[in-house]
Coordinates of C-alpha atoms in Angstrom, one line a residue:
M11 CA -13.2 -27.1 10.1
R12 CA -10.2 -25.3 11.3
R13 CA -10.6 -22.6 8.8
A14 CA -14.4 -22.3 9.7
L15 CA -13.5 -21.9 13.3
L16 CA -10.9 -19.2 12.4
A17 CA -13.4 -17.4 10.6
I18 CA -15.7 -17.4 13.5
V19 CA -12.9 -16.3 16.0
A20 CA -12.0 -13.5 13.5
G21 CA -15.4 -12.4 13.2
L22 CA -16.0 -12.1 16.9
A23 CA -12.6 -10.4 17.7
F24 CA -13.0 -8.0 14.8
A25 CA -16.7 -7.4 15.0
A26 CA -17.4 -5.3 11.9
G27 CA -13.7 -5.1 11.0
V28 CA -13.4 -8.5 9.2
D29 CA -13.3 -8.5 5.5
V30 CA -15.6 -10.9 3.8
G31 CA -13.6 -12.7 1.1
A32 CA -10.4 -13.6 3.1
G33 CA -11.1 -17.2 3.7
G34 CA -11.1 -20.3 1.4
G35 CA -13.6 -21.3 -1.3
R36 CA -14.6 -19.4 -4.6
E37 CA -16.7 -16.4 -4.4
P38 CA -20.0 -16.5 -6.3
G39 CA -19.3 -15.8 -10.0
A40 CA -16.2 -16.7 -11.8
T41 CA -14.2 -13.6 -11.2
G42 CA -16.1 -11.7 -8.5
P43 CA -18.6 -8.8 -8.5
P44 CA -19.3 -6.7 -11.5
V45 CA -16.8 -3.8 -12.2
P46 CA -18.2 -0.3 -12.8
P47 CA -17.1 1.2 -16.1
Q48 CA -15.2 4.2 -14.4
V49 CA -13.3 1.8 -12.3
R50 CA -12.6 -0.5 -15.4
T51 CA -11.3 2.5 -17.2
A52 CA -9.0 3.8 -14.4
V53 CA -7.6 0.4 -13.7
E54 CA -6.9 -0.3 -17.4
R55 CA -5.2 3.0 -17.6
F56 CA -2.7 2.0 -15.0
F57 CA -2.4 -1.6 -16.5
D58 CA -1.8 -0.4 -20.0
G59 CA 0.6 2.5 -18.9
Y60 CA 2.7 0.6 -16.4
V61 CA 2.2 -3.2 -16.2
R62 CA 4.4 -5.4 -18.6
D63 CA 3.1 -8.4 -20.0
D64 CA 5.3 -10.4 -17.8
G65 CA 3.9 -8.8 -14.6
R66 CA 6.5 -6.3 -13.8
V67 CA 5.3 -2.8 -12.9
V68 CA 7.6 -0.1 -14.3
R69 CA 7.7 3.4 -13.1
R70 CA 8.3 4.8 -16.6
D71 CA 8.1 8.4 -15.4
Q72 CA 10.7 7.8 -12.7
G73 CA 13.6 6.1 -14.6
G74 CA 12.1 2.7 -15.4
D75 CA 12.8 0.9 -12.0
T76 CA 10.2 -1.3 -10.1
V77 CA 9.2 -1.0 -6.5
S78 CA 7.4 -3.6 -4.3
E79 CA 4.6 -0.9 -3.8
G80 CA 3.8 -0.8 -7.4
Q81 CA 3.7 -4.7 -7.5
A82 CA 1.4 -4.6 -4.8
Y83 CA -0.9 -2.0 -6.2
A84 CA -1.1 -4.2 -9.4
L85 CA -2.2 -7.2 -7.4
L86 CA -4.9 -5.3 -5.6
L87 CA -6.2 -3.9 -8.9
A88 CA -6.0 -7.3 -10.6
V89 CA -8.0 -9.2 -7.9
A90 CA -10.4 -6.2 -7.5
V91 CA -11.4 -6.5 -11.1
G92 CA -11.1 -10.2 -11.4
D93 CA -8.4 -10.5 -13.8
E94 CA -6.9 -14.0 -12.7
E95 CA -4.5 -14.4 -15.5
R96 CA -2.8 -10.9 -14.9
F97 CA -2.8 -11.4 -11.1
A98 CA -0.9 -14.6 -11.6
R99 CA 1.6 -13.1 -13.9
V100 CA 2.2 -10.0 -11.4
W101 CA 2.5 -12.2 -8.5
R102 CA 4.9 -14.6 -10.3
W103 CA 7.2 -11.7 -11.2
T104 CA 6.9 -10.3 -7.7
R105 CA 7.7 -13.6 -6.1
D106 CA 10.6 -14.5 -8.5
H107 CA 12.3 -11.0 -8.4
L108 CA 11.5 -9.4 -5.0
Q109 CA 10.7 -11.9 -2.4
R110 CA 13.4 -12.5 0.3
S111 CA 13.8 -15.8 2.1
D112 CA 11.9 -14.4 5.1
G113 CA 8.7 -13.7 3.0
T114 CA 9.2 -10.0 2.7
L115 CA 9.3 -8.1 -0.4
A116 CA 12.5 -6.1 -1.4
W117 CA 11.2 -2.6 -1.8
R118 CA 13.2 -1.9 -5.2
W119 CA 14.5 -3.8 -8.2
E120 CA 16.4 -2.6 -11.3
P121 CA 17.1 -4.6 -14.5
P122 CA 20.5 -6.5 -14.3
A123 CA 22.1 -4.3 -16.9
R124 CA 21.8 -1.2 -14.7
R125 CA 22.7 -2.6 -11.3
S126 CA 26.3 -1.8 -11.6
G127 CA 25.3 1.8 -11.6
A128 CA 22.6 1.2 -8.7
D129 CA 23.1 3.0 -5.5
G130 CA 23.6 0.8 -2.5
R131 CA 22.4 3.8 -0.3
R132 CA 20.0 1.9 2.0
D133 CA 18.1 -0.9 3.2
A134 CA 15.5 1.4 4.3
A135 CA 12.1 3.1 3.5
G136 CA 10.2 2.1 0.5
G137 CA 7.3 4.5 0.5
S138 CA 5.6 6.1 -2.4
G139 CA 8.3 7.7 -4.8
A140 CA 5.4 9.7 -6.2
A141 CA 5.9 12.1 -9.0
G142 CA 8.0 14.9 -7.5
G143 CA 9.2 12.8 -4.7
S144 CA 7.7 12.0 -1.2
G145 CA 9.2 11.7 2.3
A146 CA 9.5 8.1 1.5
A147 CA 12.7 7.3 -0.3
D148 CA 12.2 7.1 -4.1
G149 CA 15.3 5.4 -5.5
S150 CA 17.4 6.8 -8.4
G151 CA 15.3 5.3 -10.9
A152 CA 17.4 3.3 -13.5
A153 CA 16.2 3.1 -17.0
G154 CA 15.7 0.0 -19.0
R155 CA 13.2 -2.8 -19.4
S156 CA 13.3 -6.1 -17.7
G157 CA 13.9 -9.2 -19.6
A158 CA 12.7 -11.2 -16.7
A159 CA 10.4 -14.0 -16.1
G160 CA 7.4 -14.1 -18.6
G161 CA 4.5 -16.5 -18.5
S162 CA 1.2 -16.4 -16.5
G163 CA 1.8 -19.4 -14.3
V164 CA 0.1 -19.4 -11.0
A165 CA 2.7 -18.6 -8.5
G166 CA 3.1 -21.9 -6.3
E167 CA 4.2 -21.3 -2.8
S168 CA 5.3 -18.2 -1.1
G169 CA 8.9 -17.2 -0.8
A170 CA 10.7 -19.5 1.4
A171 CA 14.2 -19.9 0.3
G172 CA 14.8 -21.7 -2.7
R173 CA 11.1 -21.8 -4.1
S174 CA 11.3 -19.3 -6.7
G175 CA 13.4 -19.7 -9.8
A176 CA 15.4 -16.6 -9.0
A177 CA 16.2 -17.7 -5.6
G178 CA 18.1 -20.9 -6.6
G179 CA 17.7 -24.3 -4.7
S180 CA 20.1 -23.8 -1.7
S181 CA 20.2 -21.9 1.5
A182 CA 23.4 -20.4 0.4
A183 CA 21.8 -19.2 -2.8
A184 CA 19.0 -17.6 -0.8
A185 CA 21.4 -16.0 1.4
Q186 CA 23.4 -14.4 -1.3
R187 CA 19.9 -13.3 -3.0
D188 CA 18.9 -11.6 0.5
R189 CA 22.2 -9.7 0.5
E190 CA 21.7 -8.5 -3.0
L191 CA 18.2 -7.3 -2.5
P192 CA 17.3 -4.2 -0.6
G193 CA 15.0 -4.5 2.5
P194 CA 11.3 -4.4 2.5
A195 CA 8.7 -1.6 3.1
A196 CA 5.7 -2.5 5.3
D197 CA 3.0 -0.8 3.0
A198 CA 3.9 -3.0 0.2
D199 CA 4.0 -6.1 2.1
L200 CA 0.7 -5.4 3.7
D201 CA -0.9 -4.5 0.4
A202 CA 0.4 -7.6 -1.5
A203 CA -0.7 -9.8 1.5
R204 CA -4.2 -8.3 1.5
A205 CA -4.4 -9.0 -2.4
L206 CA -3.2 -12.5 -2.0
A207 CA -5.7 -13.3 0.8
L208 CA -8.6 -12.1 -1.4
A209 CA -7.1 -13.9 -4.4
A210 CA -7.0 -17.2 -2.5
R211 CA -10.9 -17.0 -2.2
R212 CA -11.9 -15.3 -5.4
F213 CA -9.7 -17.3 -7.6
D214 CA -9.9 -20.6 -5.7
E215 CA -6.1 -20.9 -5.3
P216 CA -5.0 -22.1 -1.8
A217 CA -1.4 -21.2 -2.7
Y218 CA -2.2 -17.5 -2.7
G219 CA -3.5 -18.0 0.9
R220 CA -0.2 -19.6 2.1
A221 CA 1.7 -16.7 0.3
A222 CA -0.4 -14.2 2.2
R223 CA 0.2 -15.9 5.6
A224 CA 3.9 -16.0 4.9
I225 CA 4.3 -12.4 4.0
G226 CA 2.0 -11.5 7.2
R227 CA 4.2 -13.5 9.5
A228 CA 7.2 -11.6 8.1
V229 CA 5.6 -8.3 8.7
L230 CA 4.7 -9.2 12.2
T231 CA 8.3 -10.5 13.0
R232 CA 10.4 -7.8 11.1
Q233 CA 8.3 -4.8 10.5
T234 CA 6.8 -4.1 14.1
A235 CA 8.2 -2.8 17.3
R236 CA 7.1 -2.8 20.9
A237 CA 6.5 0.7 21.9
V238 CA 4.4 2.4 24.7
G239 CA 3.2 -0.9 25.9
T240 CA 2.0 -2.4 22.7
R241 CA 2.9 -3.6 19.2
V242 CA 3.4 -0.9 16.5
L243 CA 3.7 -1.2 12.6
V244 CA 7.0 0.5 11.7
A245 CA 8.1 1.6 8.2
G246 CA 10.5 -1.5 7.8
P247 CA 13.2 -3.4 9.5
W248 CA 15.4 -0.2 9.6
A249 CA 12.8 1.6 11.6
R250 CA 12.4 -0.7 14.5
R251 CA 15.1 0.8 16.9
D252 CA 13.8 4.5 16.7
V253 CA 10.1 3.3 16.0
V254 CA 9.7 5.3 12.9
V255 CA 6.3 5.1 11.5
N256 CA 4.7 6.2 8.2
P257 CA 1.0 6.5 9.2
S258 CA 0.0 6.1 5.6
Y259 CA 1.2 2.4 5.8
F260 CA -1.6 1.7 8.4
S261 CA -4.1 -0.6 6.7
P262 CA -7.1 -1.6 8.8
R263 CA -8.5 -3.7 6.0
A264 CA -5.3 -5.5 5.6
Y265 CA -4.9 -6.3 9.3
S266 CA -8.5 -7.7 9.2
A267 CA -8.0 -9.8 6.2
L268 CA -4.7 -11.2 7.7
F269 CA -6.2 -11.8 11.0
A270 CA -9.1 -13.7 9.2
L271 CA -6.4 -16.1 7.6
D272 CA -4.3 -16.8 10.8
G273 CA -6.1 -15.6 13.8
D274 CA -2.9 -14.0 15.2
R275 CA -3.9 -11.6 17.7
R276 CA -1.0 -9.4 17.0
W277 CA -3.0 -8.0 14.0
K278 CA -5.6 -6.8 16.6
A279 CA -2.7 -5.1 18.4
L280 CA -1.7 -3.5 15.2
R281 CA -5.2 -2.2 14.3
D282 CA -5.6 -0.5 17.8
S283 CA -2.1 1.0 17.8
S284 CA -2.3 2.2 14.5
A285 CA -5.8 3.9 15.2
R286 CA -4.1 5.5 18.2
I287 CA -1.4 6.7 16.3
A288 CA -3.5 8.1 13.6
R289 CA -5.5 10.0 16.1
R290 CA -2.4 11.6 17.6
V291 CA -1.1 12.8 14.2
L292 CA -4.5 14.0 13.1
D293 CA -4.7 16.2 16.2
G294 CA -3.0 19.2 14.8
P295 CA -4.8 22.4 14.1
A296 CA -5.4 21.7 10.5
G297 CA -6.1 17.8 10.9
L298 CA -3.5 16.8 8.5
P299 CA -1.2 13.8 9.3
P300 CA 2.5 13.9 8.5
D301 CA 4.3 11.5 6.0
W302 CA 6.5 10.4 8.9
A303 CA 6.6 10.3 12.6
K304 CA 8.4 8.8 15.7
V305 CA 6.7 7.1 18.5
L306 CA 8.2 8.3 21.8
P307 CA 7.7 7.3 25.3
W308 CA 5.6 10.6 25.8
G309 CA 3.9 10.8 22.4
V310 CA 3.9 10.7 18.6
V311 CA 6.2 13.3 17.1
P312 CA 6.0 14.4 13.3
V313 CA 9.4 14.2 11.9
A314 CA 11.0 15.1 8.4
A315 CA 11.8 12.3 6.0
P316 CA 14.3 9.9 7.7
A317 CA 17.9 10.5 6.6
T318 CA 18.0 7.1 4.7
A319 CA 15.1 8.2 2.9
A320 CA 16.2 11.7 2.2
A321 CA 19.6 10.4 1.1
A322 CA 17.9 8.4 -1.6
G323 CA 16.4 11.3 -3.5
A324 CA 13.4 12.5 -1.6
D325 CA 12.6 16.1 -2.5
S326 CA 13.1 19.3 -0.7
A327 CA 9.6 19.4 0.7
A328 CA 10.3 16.5 2.8
A329 CA 13.0 18.3 4.8
V330 CA 10.5 19.3 7.3
P331 CA 7.2 17.4 8.4
S332 CA 4.8 17.6 5.6
Y333 CA 1.3 16.4 4.4
G334 CA 2.6 14.9 1.2
Y335 CA 2.7 12.0 -1.2
D336 CA 2.7 9.5 1.5
A337 CA 0.4 11.1 3.9
V338 CA -2.4 11.6 1.3
R339 CA -3.0 7.8 1.6
L340 CA -4.0 7.9 5.4
P341 CA -7.4 9.1 4.6
V342 CA -8.0 6.5 1.9
R343 CA -7.0 3.7 4.2
Y344 CA -9.3 4.8 7.0
A345 CA -12.1 5.8 4.7
E346 CA -12.3 2.3 3.3
A347 CA -12.1 0.7 6.9
C348 CA -15.1 -1.0 8.5
T349 CA -16.0 0.8 11.7
P350 CA -17.5 4.5 12.2
D351 CA -14.6 5.1 14.6
Q352 CA -12.1 4.5 11.9
R353 CA -13.8 6.2 9.2
A354 CA -14.0 9.3 11.6
L355 CA -10.2 9.4 11.4
A356 CA -10.3 9.8 7.7
A357 CA -12.7 12.8 7.9
R358 CA -10.6 14.7 10.1
P359 CA -8.5 16.4 7.2
W360 CA -11.5 17.4 5.3
P361 CA -12.0 21.0 6.6
A362 CA -8.6 22.0 5.5
L363 CA -8.7 20.0 2.2
H364 CA -12.1 21.4 1.5
A365 CA -10.8 25.0 2.0
H366 CA -8.2 24.4 -0.6
A367 CA -10.7 22.8 -3.1
V368 CA -13.1 25.7 -2.7
A369 CA -10.4 28.4 -3.1
T370 CA -8.9 26.9 -6.1
G371 CA -11.9 25.4 -8.1
G372 CA -11.1 21.8 -7.1
A373 CA -7.4 21.8 -6.8
V374 CA -5.7 20.2 -3.7
P375 CA -1.9 21.0 -3.2
A376 CA 0.2 17.7 -3.5
V377 CA 2.4 18.8 -0.5
Q378 CA 1.3 20.9 2.3
G379 CA 2.6 22.0 5.8
L380 CA 0.9 20.5 8.8
D381 CA -0.7 24.0 9.0
A382 CA -2.0 23.3 5.4
T383 CA 0.2 25.9 3.9
P384 CA 0.8 24.8 0.2
R385 CA 4.4 23.6 -0.5
A386 CA 4.0 22.4 -4.0
A387 CA 2.4 24.1 -6.9
G388 CA -0.3 22.2 -8.7
S389 CA -2.4 19.2 -7.7
H390 CA -1.9 15.5 -8.1
P391 CA -4.3 12.4 -8.5
A392 CA -3.0 11.0 -5.3
A393 CA -3.7 14.2 -3.3
L394 CA -7.0 14.5 -4.9
V395 CA -8.1 10.9 -4.0
G396 CA -6.9 11.7 -0.5
A397 CA -9.2 14.6 -0.3
A398 CA -12.0 12.5 -1.8
A399 CA -11.6 9.8 0.9
A400 CA -11.7 12.7 3.5
A401 CA -14.9 14.2 2.0
R402 CA -16.7 10.8 1.7
A403 CA -15.8 10.1 5.4
A404 CA -17.1 13.4 6.4
G405 CA -20.5 12.6 4.7
D406 CA -20.0 14.8 1.6
V407 CA -20.3 11.9 -1.0
G408 CA -20.9 14.5 -3.8
A409 CA -17.7 16.4 -3.2
G410 CA -15.9 13.0 -2.9
D411 CA -17.1 12.0 -6.2
R412 CA -16.1 15.3 -7.9
L413 CA -12.7 14.8 -6.6
L414 CA -12.4 11.3 -7.8
D415 CA -13.5 12.6 -11.2
R416 CA -10.8 15.2 -11.1
A417 CA -8.3 12.7 -10.1
D418 CA -9.1 10.6 -13.2
A419 CA -8.9 13.6 -15.5
V420 CA -5.4 14.7 -14.2
A421 CA -4.3 11.0 -14.3
A422 CA -5.4 11.0 -18.1
R423 CA -4.0 14.5 -18.8
E424 CA -0.7 14.2 -16.9
P425 CA 0.3 10.7 -16.9
T426 CA 2.5 9.3 -13.9
Y427 CA 2.8 5.9 -12.3
Y428 CA 1.9 7.0 -8.8
G429 CA -1.1 9.1 -10.2
A430 CA -2.5 6.3 -12.4
A431 CA -2.2 4.0 -9.3
W432 CA -4.1 6.1 -7.0
A433 CA -6.7 7.2 -9.4
A434 CA -7.5 3.6 -9.8
L435 CA -7.2 2.4 -6.2
G436 CA -9.2 5.5 -5.1
R437 CA -12.1 4.2 -7.3
V438 CA -11.9 0.7 -6.1
M439 CA -11.4 1.5 -2.4
L440 CA -13.8 4.4 -2.0
A441 CA -16.6 3.6 -4.4
T442 CA -16.8 -0.1 -4.5
R443 CA -16.6 -3.3 -2.5
L444 CA -14.5 -5.1 -5.1
L445 CA -11.8 -5.6 -2.5
G446 CA -14.2 -7.4 -0.1
R447 CA -17.3 -6.3 2.1
C448 CA -17.2 -5.5 5.8
A449 CA -18.7 -8.2 7.9
G450 CA -22.4 -7.4 8.4
S451 CA -22.7 -5.1 5.4
G452 CA -25.0 -5.7 2.5

């Protein structure tokens, strides 16, 4: 009864913004809706190239480390295609190796043999670490393969201290583990929680719902700040004091899914403040959002990569505010959203991105100035998917489909962890309802 009442409240409060599939009870069919062949191909390319049998996602082209973002991407893709066994393995590895006692996920992990040489440079911004670097800190990338937790077992409870095999059974052990792990990144935590919320229903596994709620509570507690009279999603705990945001972390669908689980109205506040900030950063002459921004009493100001991120290896393109490997995700987040106003935000970059695509025969620079001046040669699947999202949101579905096809082709021809992830996520988020329908949609 309580779950039903929460679902009703969620529907009334979020109107068309609530995801169907966030509550309890198995969806029709054993594994969810049918998966189109192009989606299956893109997802399997990512799984085959970067996801180990034990559930660890390895950035093979970036030194062999693991980031929470990659684990979250694998969770989203596994639940999207109904791969229950793989989802269980990925979540088990994530829980056992990345989850802190407060529920958040450490942004980066290296195999034990490499940790003596690992940097201790930050408890800071996770971000994309895309091929070529992004404004978000991409760690130094240690080589080596994990010998960590194999097996497929369904991941019991969420990461309260002592529950995972890695954390040990005492509060002292949990505290020591927390000291050893780097801090979280809000985008990965939101994506993981969203995937868990959907998996709870799709796979009829209540433990996933509990895990989603635990991560969600930790995001609200540790990765938000009060600014300009409201609650704002910041990039991570390190960003709370100066209210540093990465607009590509904003996820209307994740906010809706988590609100449907727990009814916490802070998700509504985040939905509204994120849209306002997104609107501000899209107001430039080219309509391109920055990788990073600060929320100040008098407005939202694009900034270069934070020093904590730049120190950890971000490329030179991030030395000034840029539309780069992080920012390309903002159109995707809003193109998959559930209201016309949200989708209109995703459409704003399309004129500038369309001009590049027309001039180059379909290429879109991976890094651009906020005036649309290219700052990196060549294209990248993530940039192409971002352009596809903007095109579809603007009503140019044909151009969006062509850009998704091009992203697939580049991901196959020039394999990278980040490119393969976003080629697959682009297909899932923009061209299917595999991650849940919006309330009221057919």
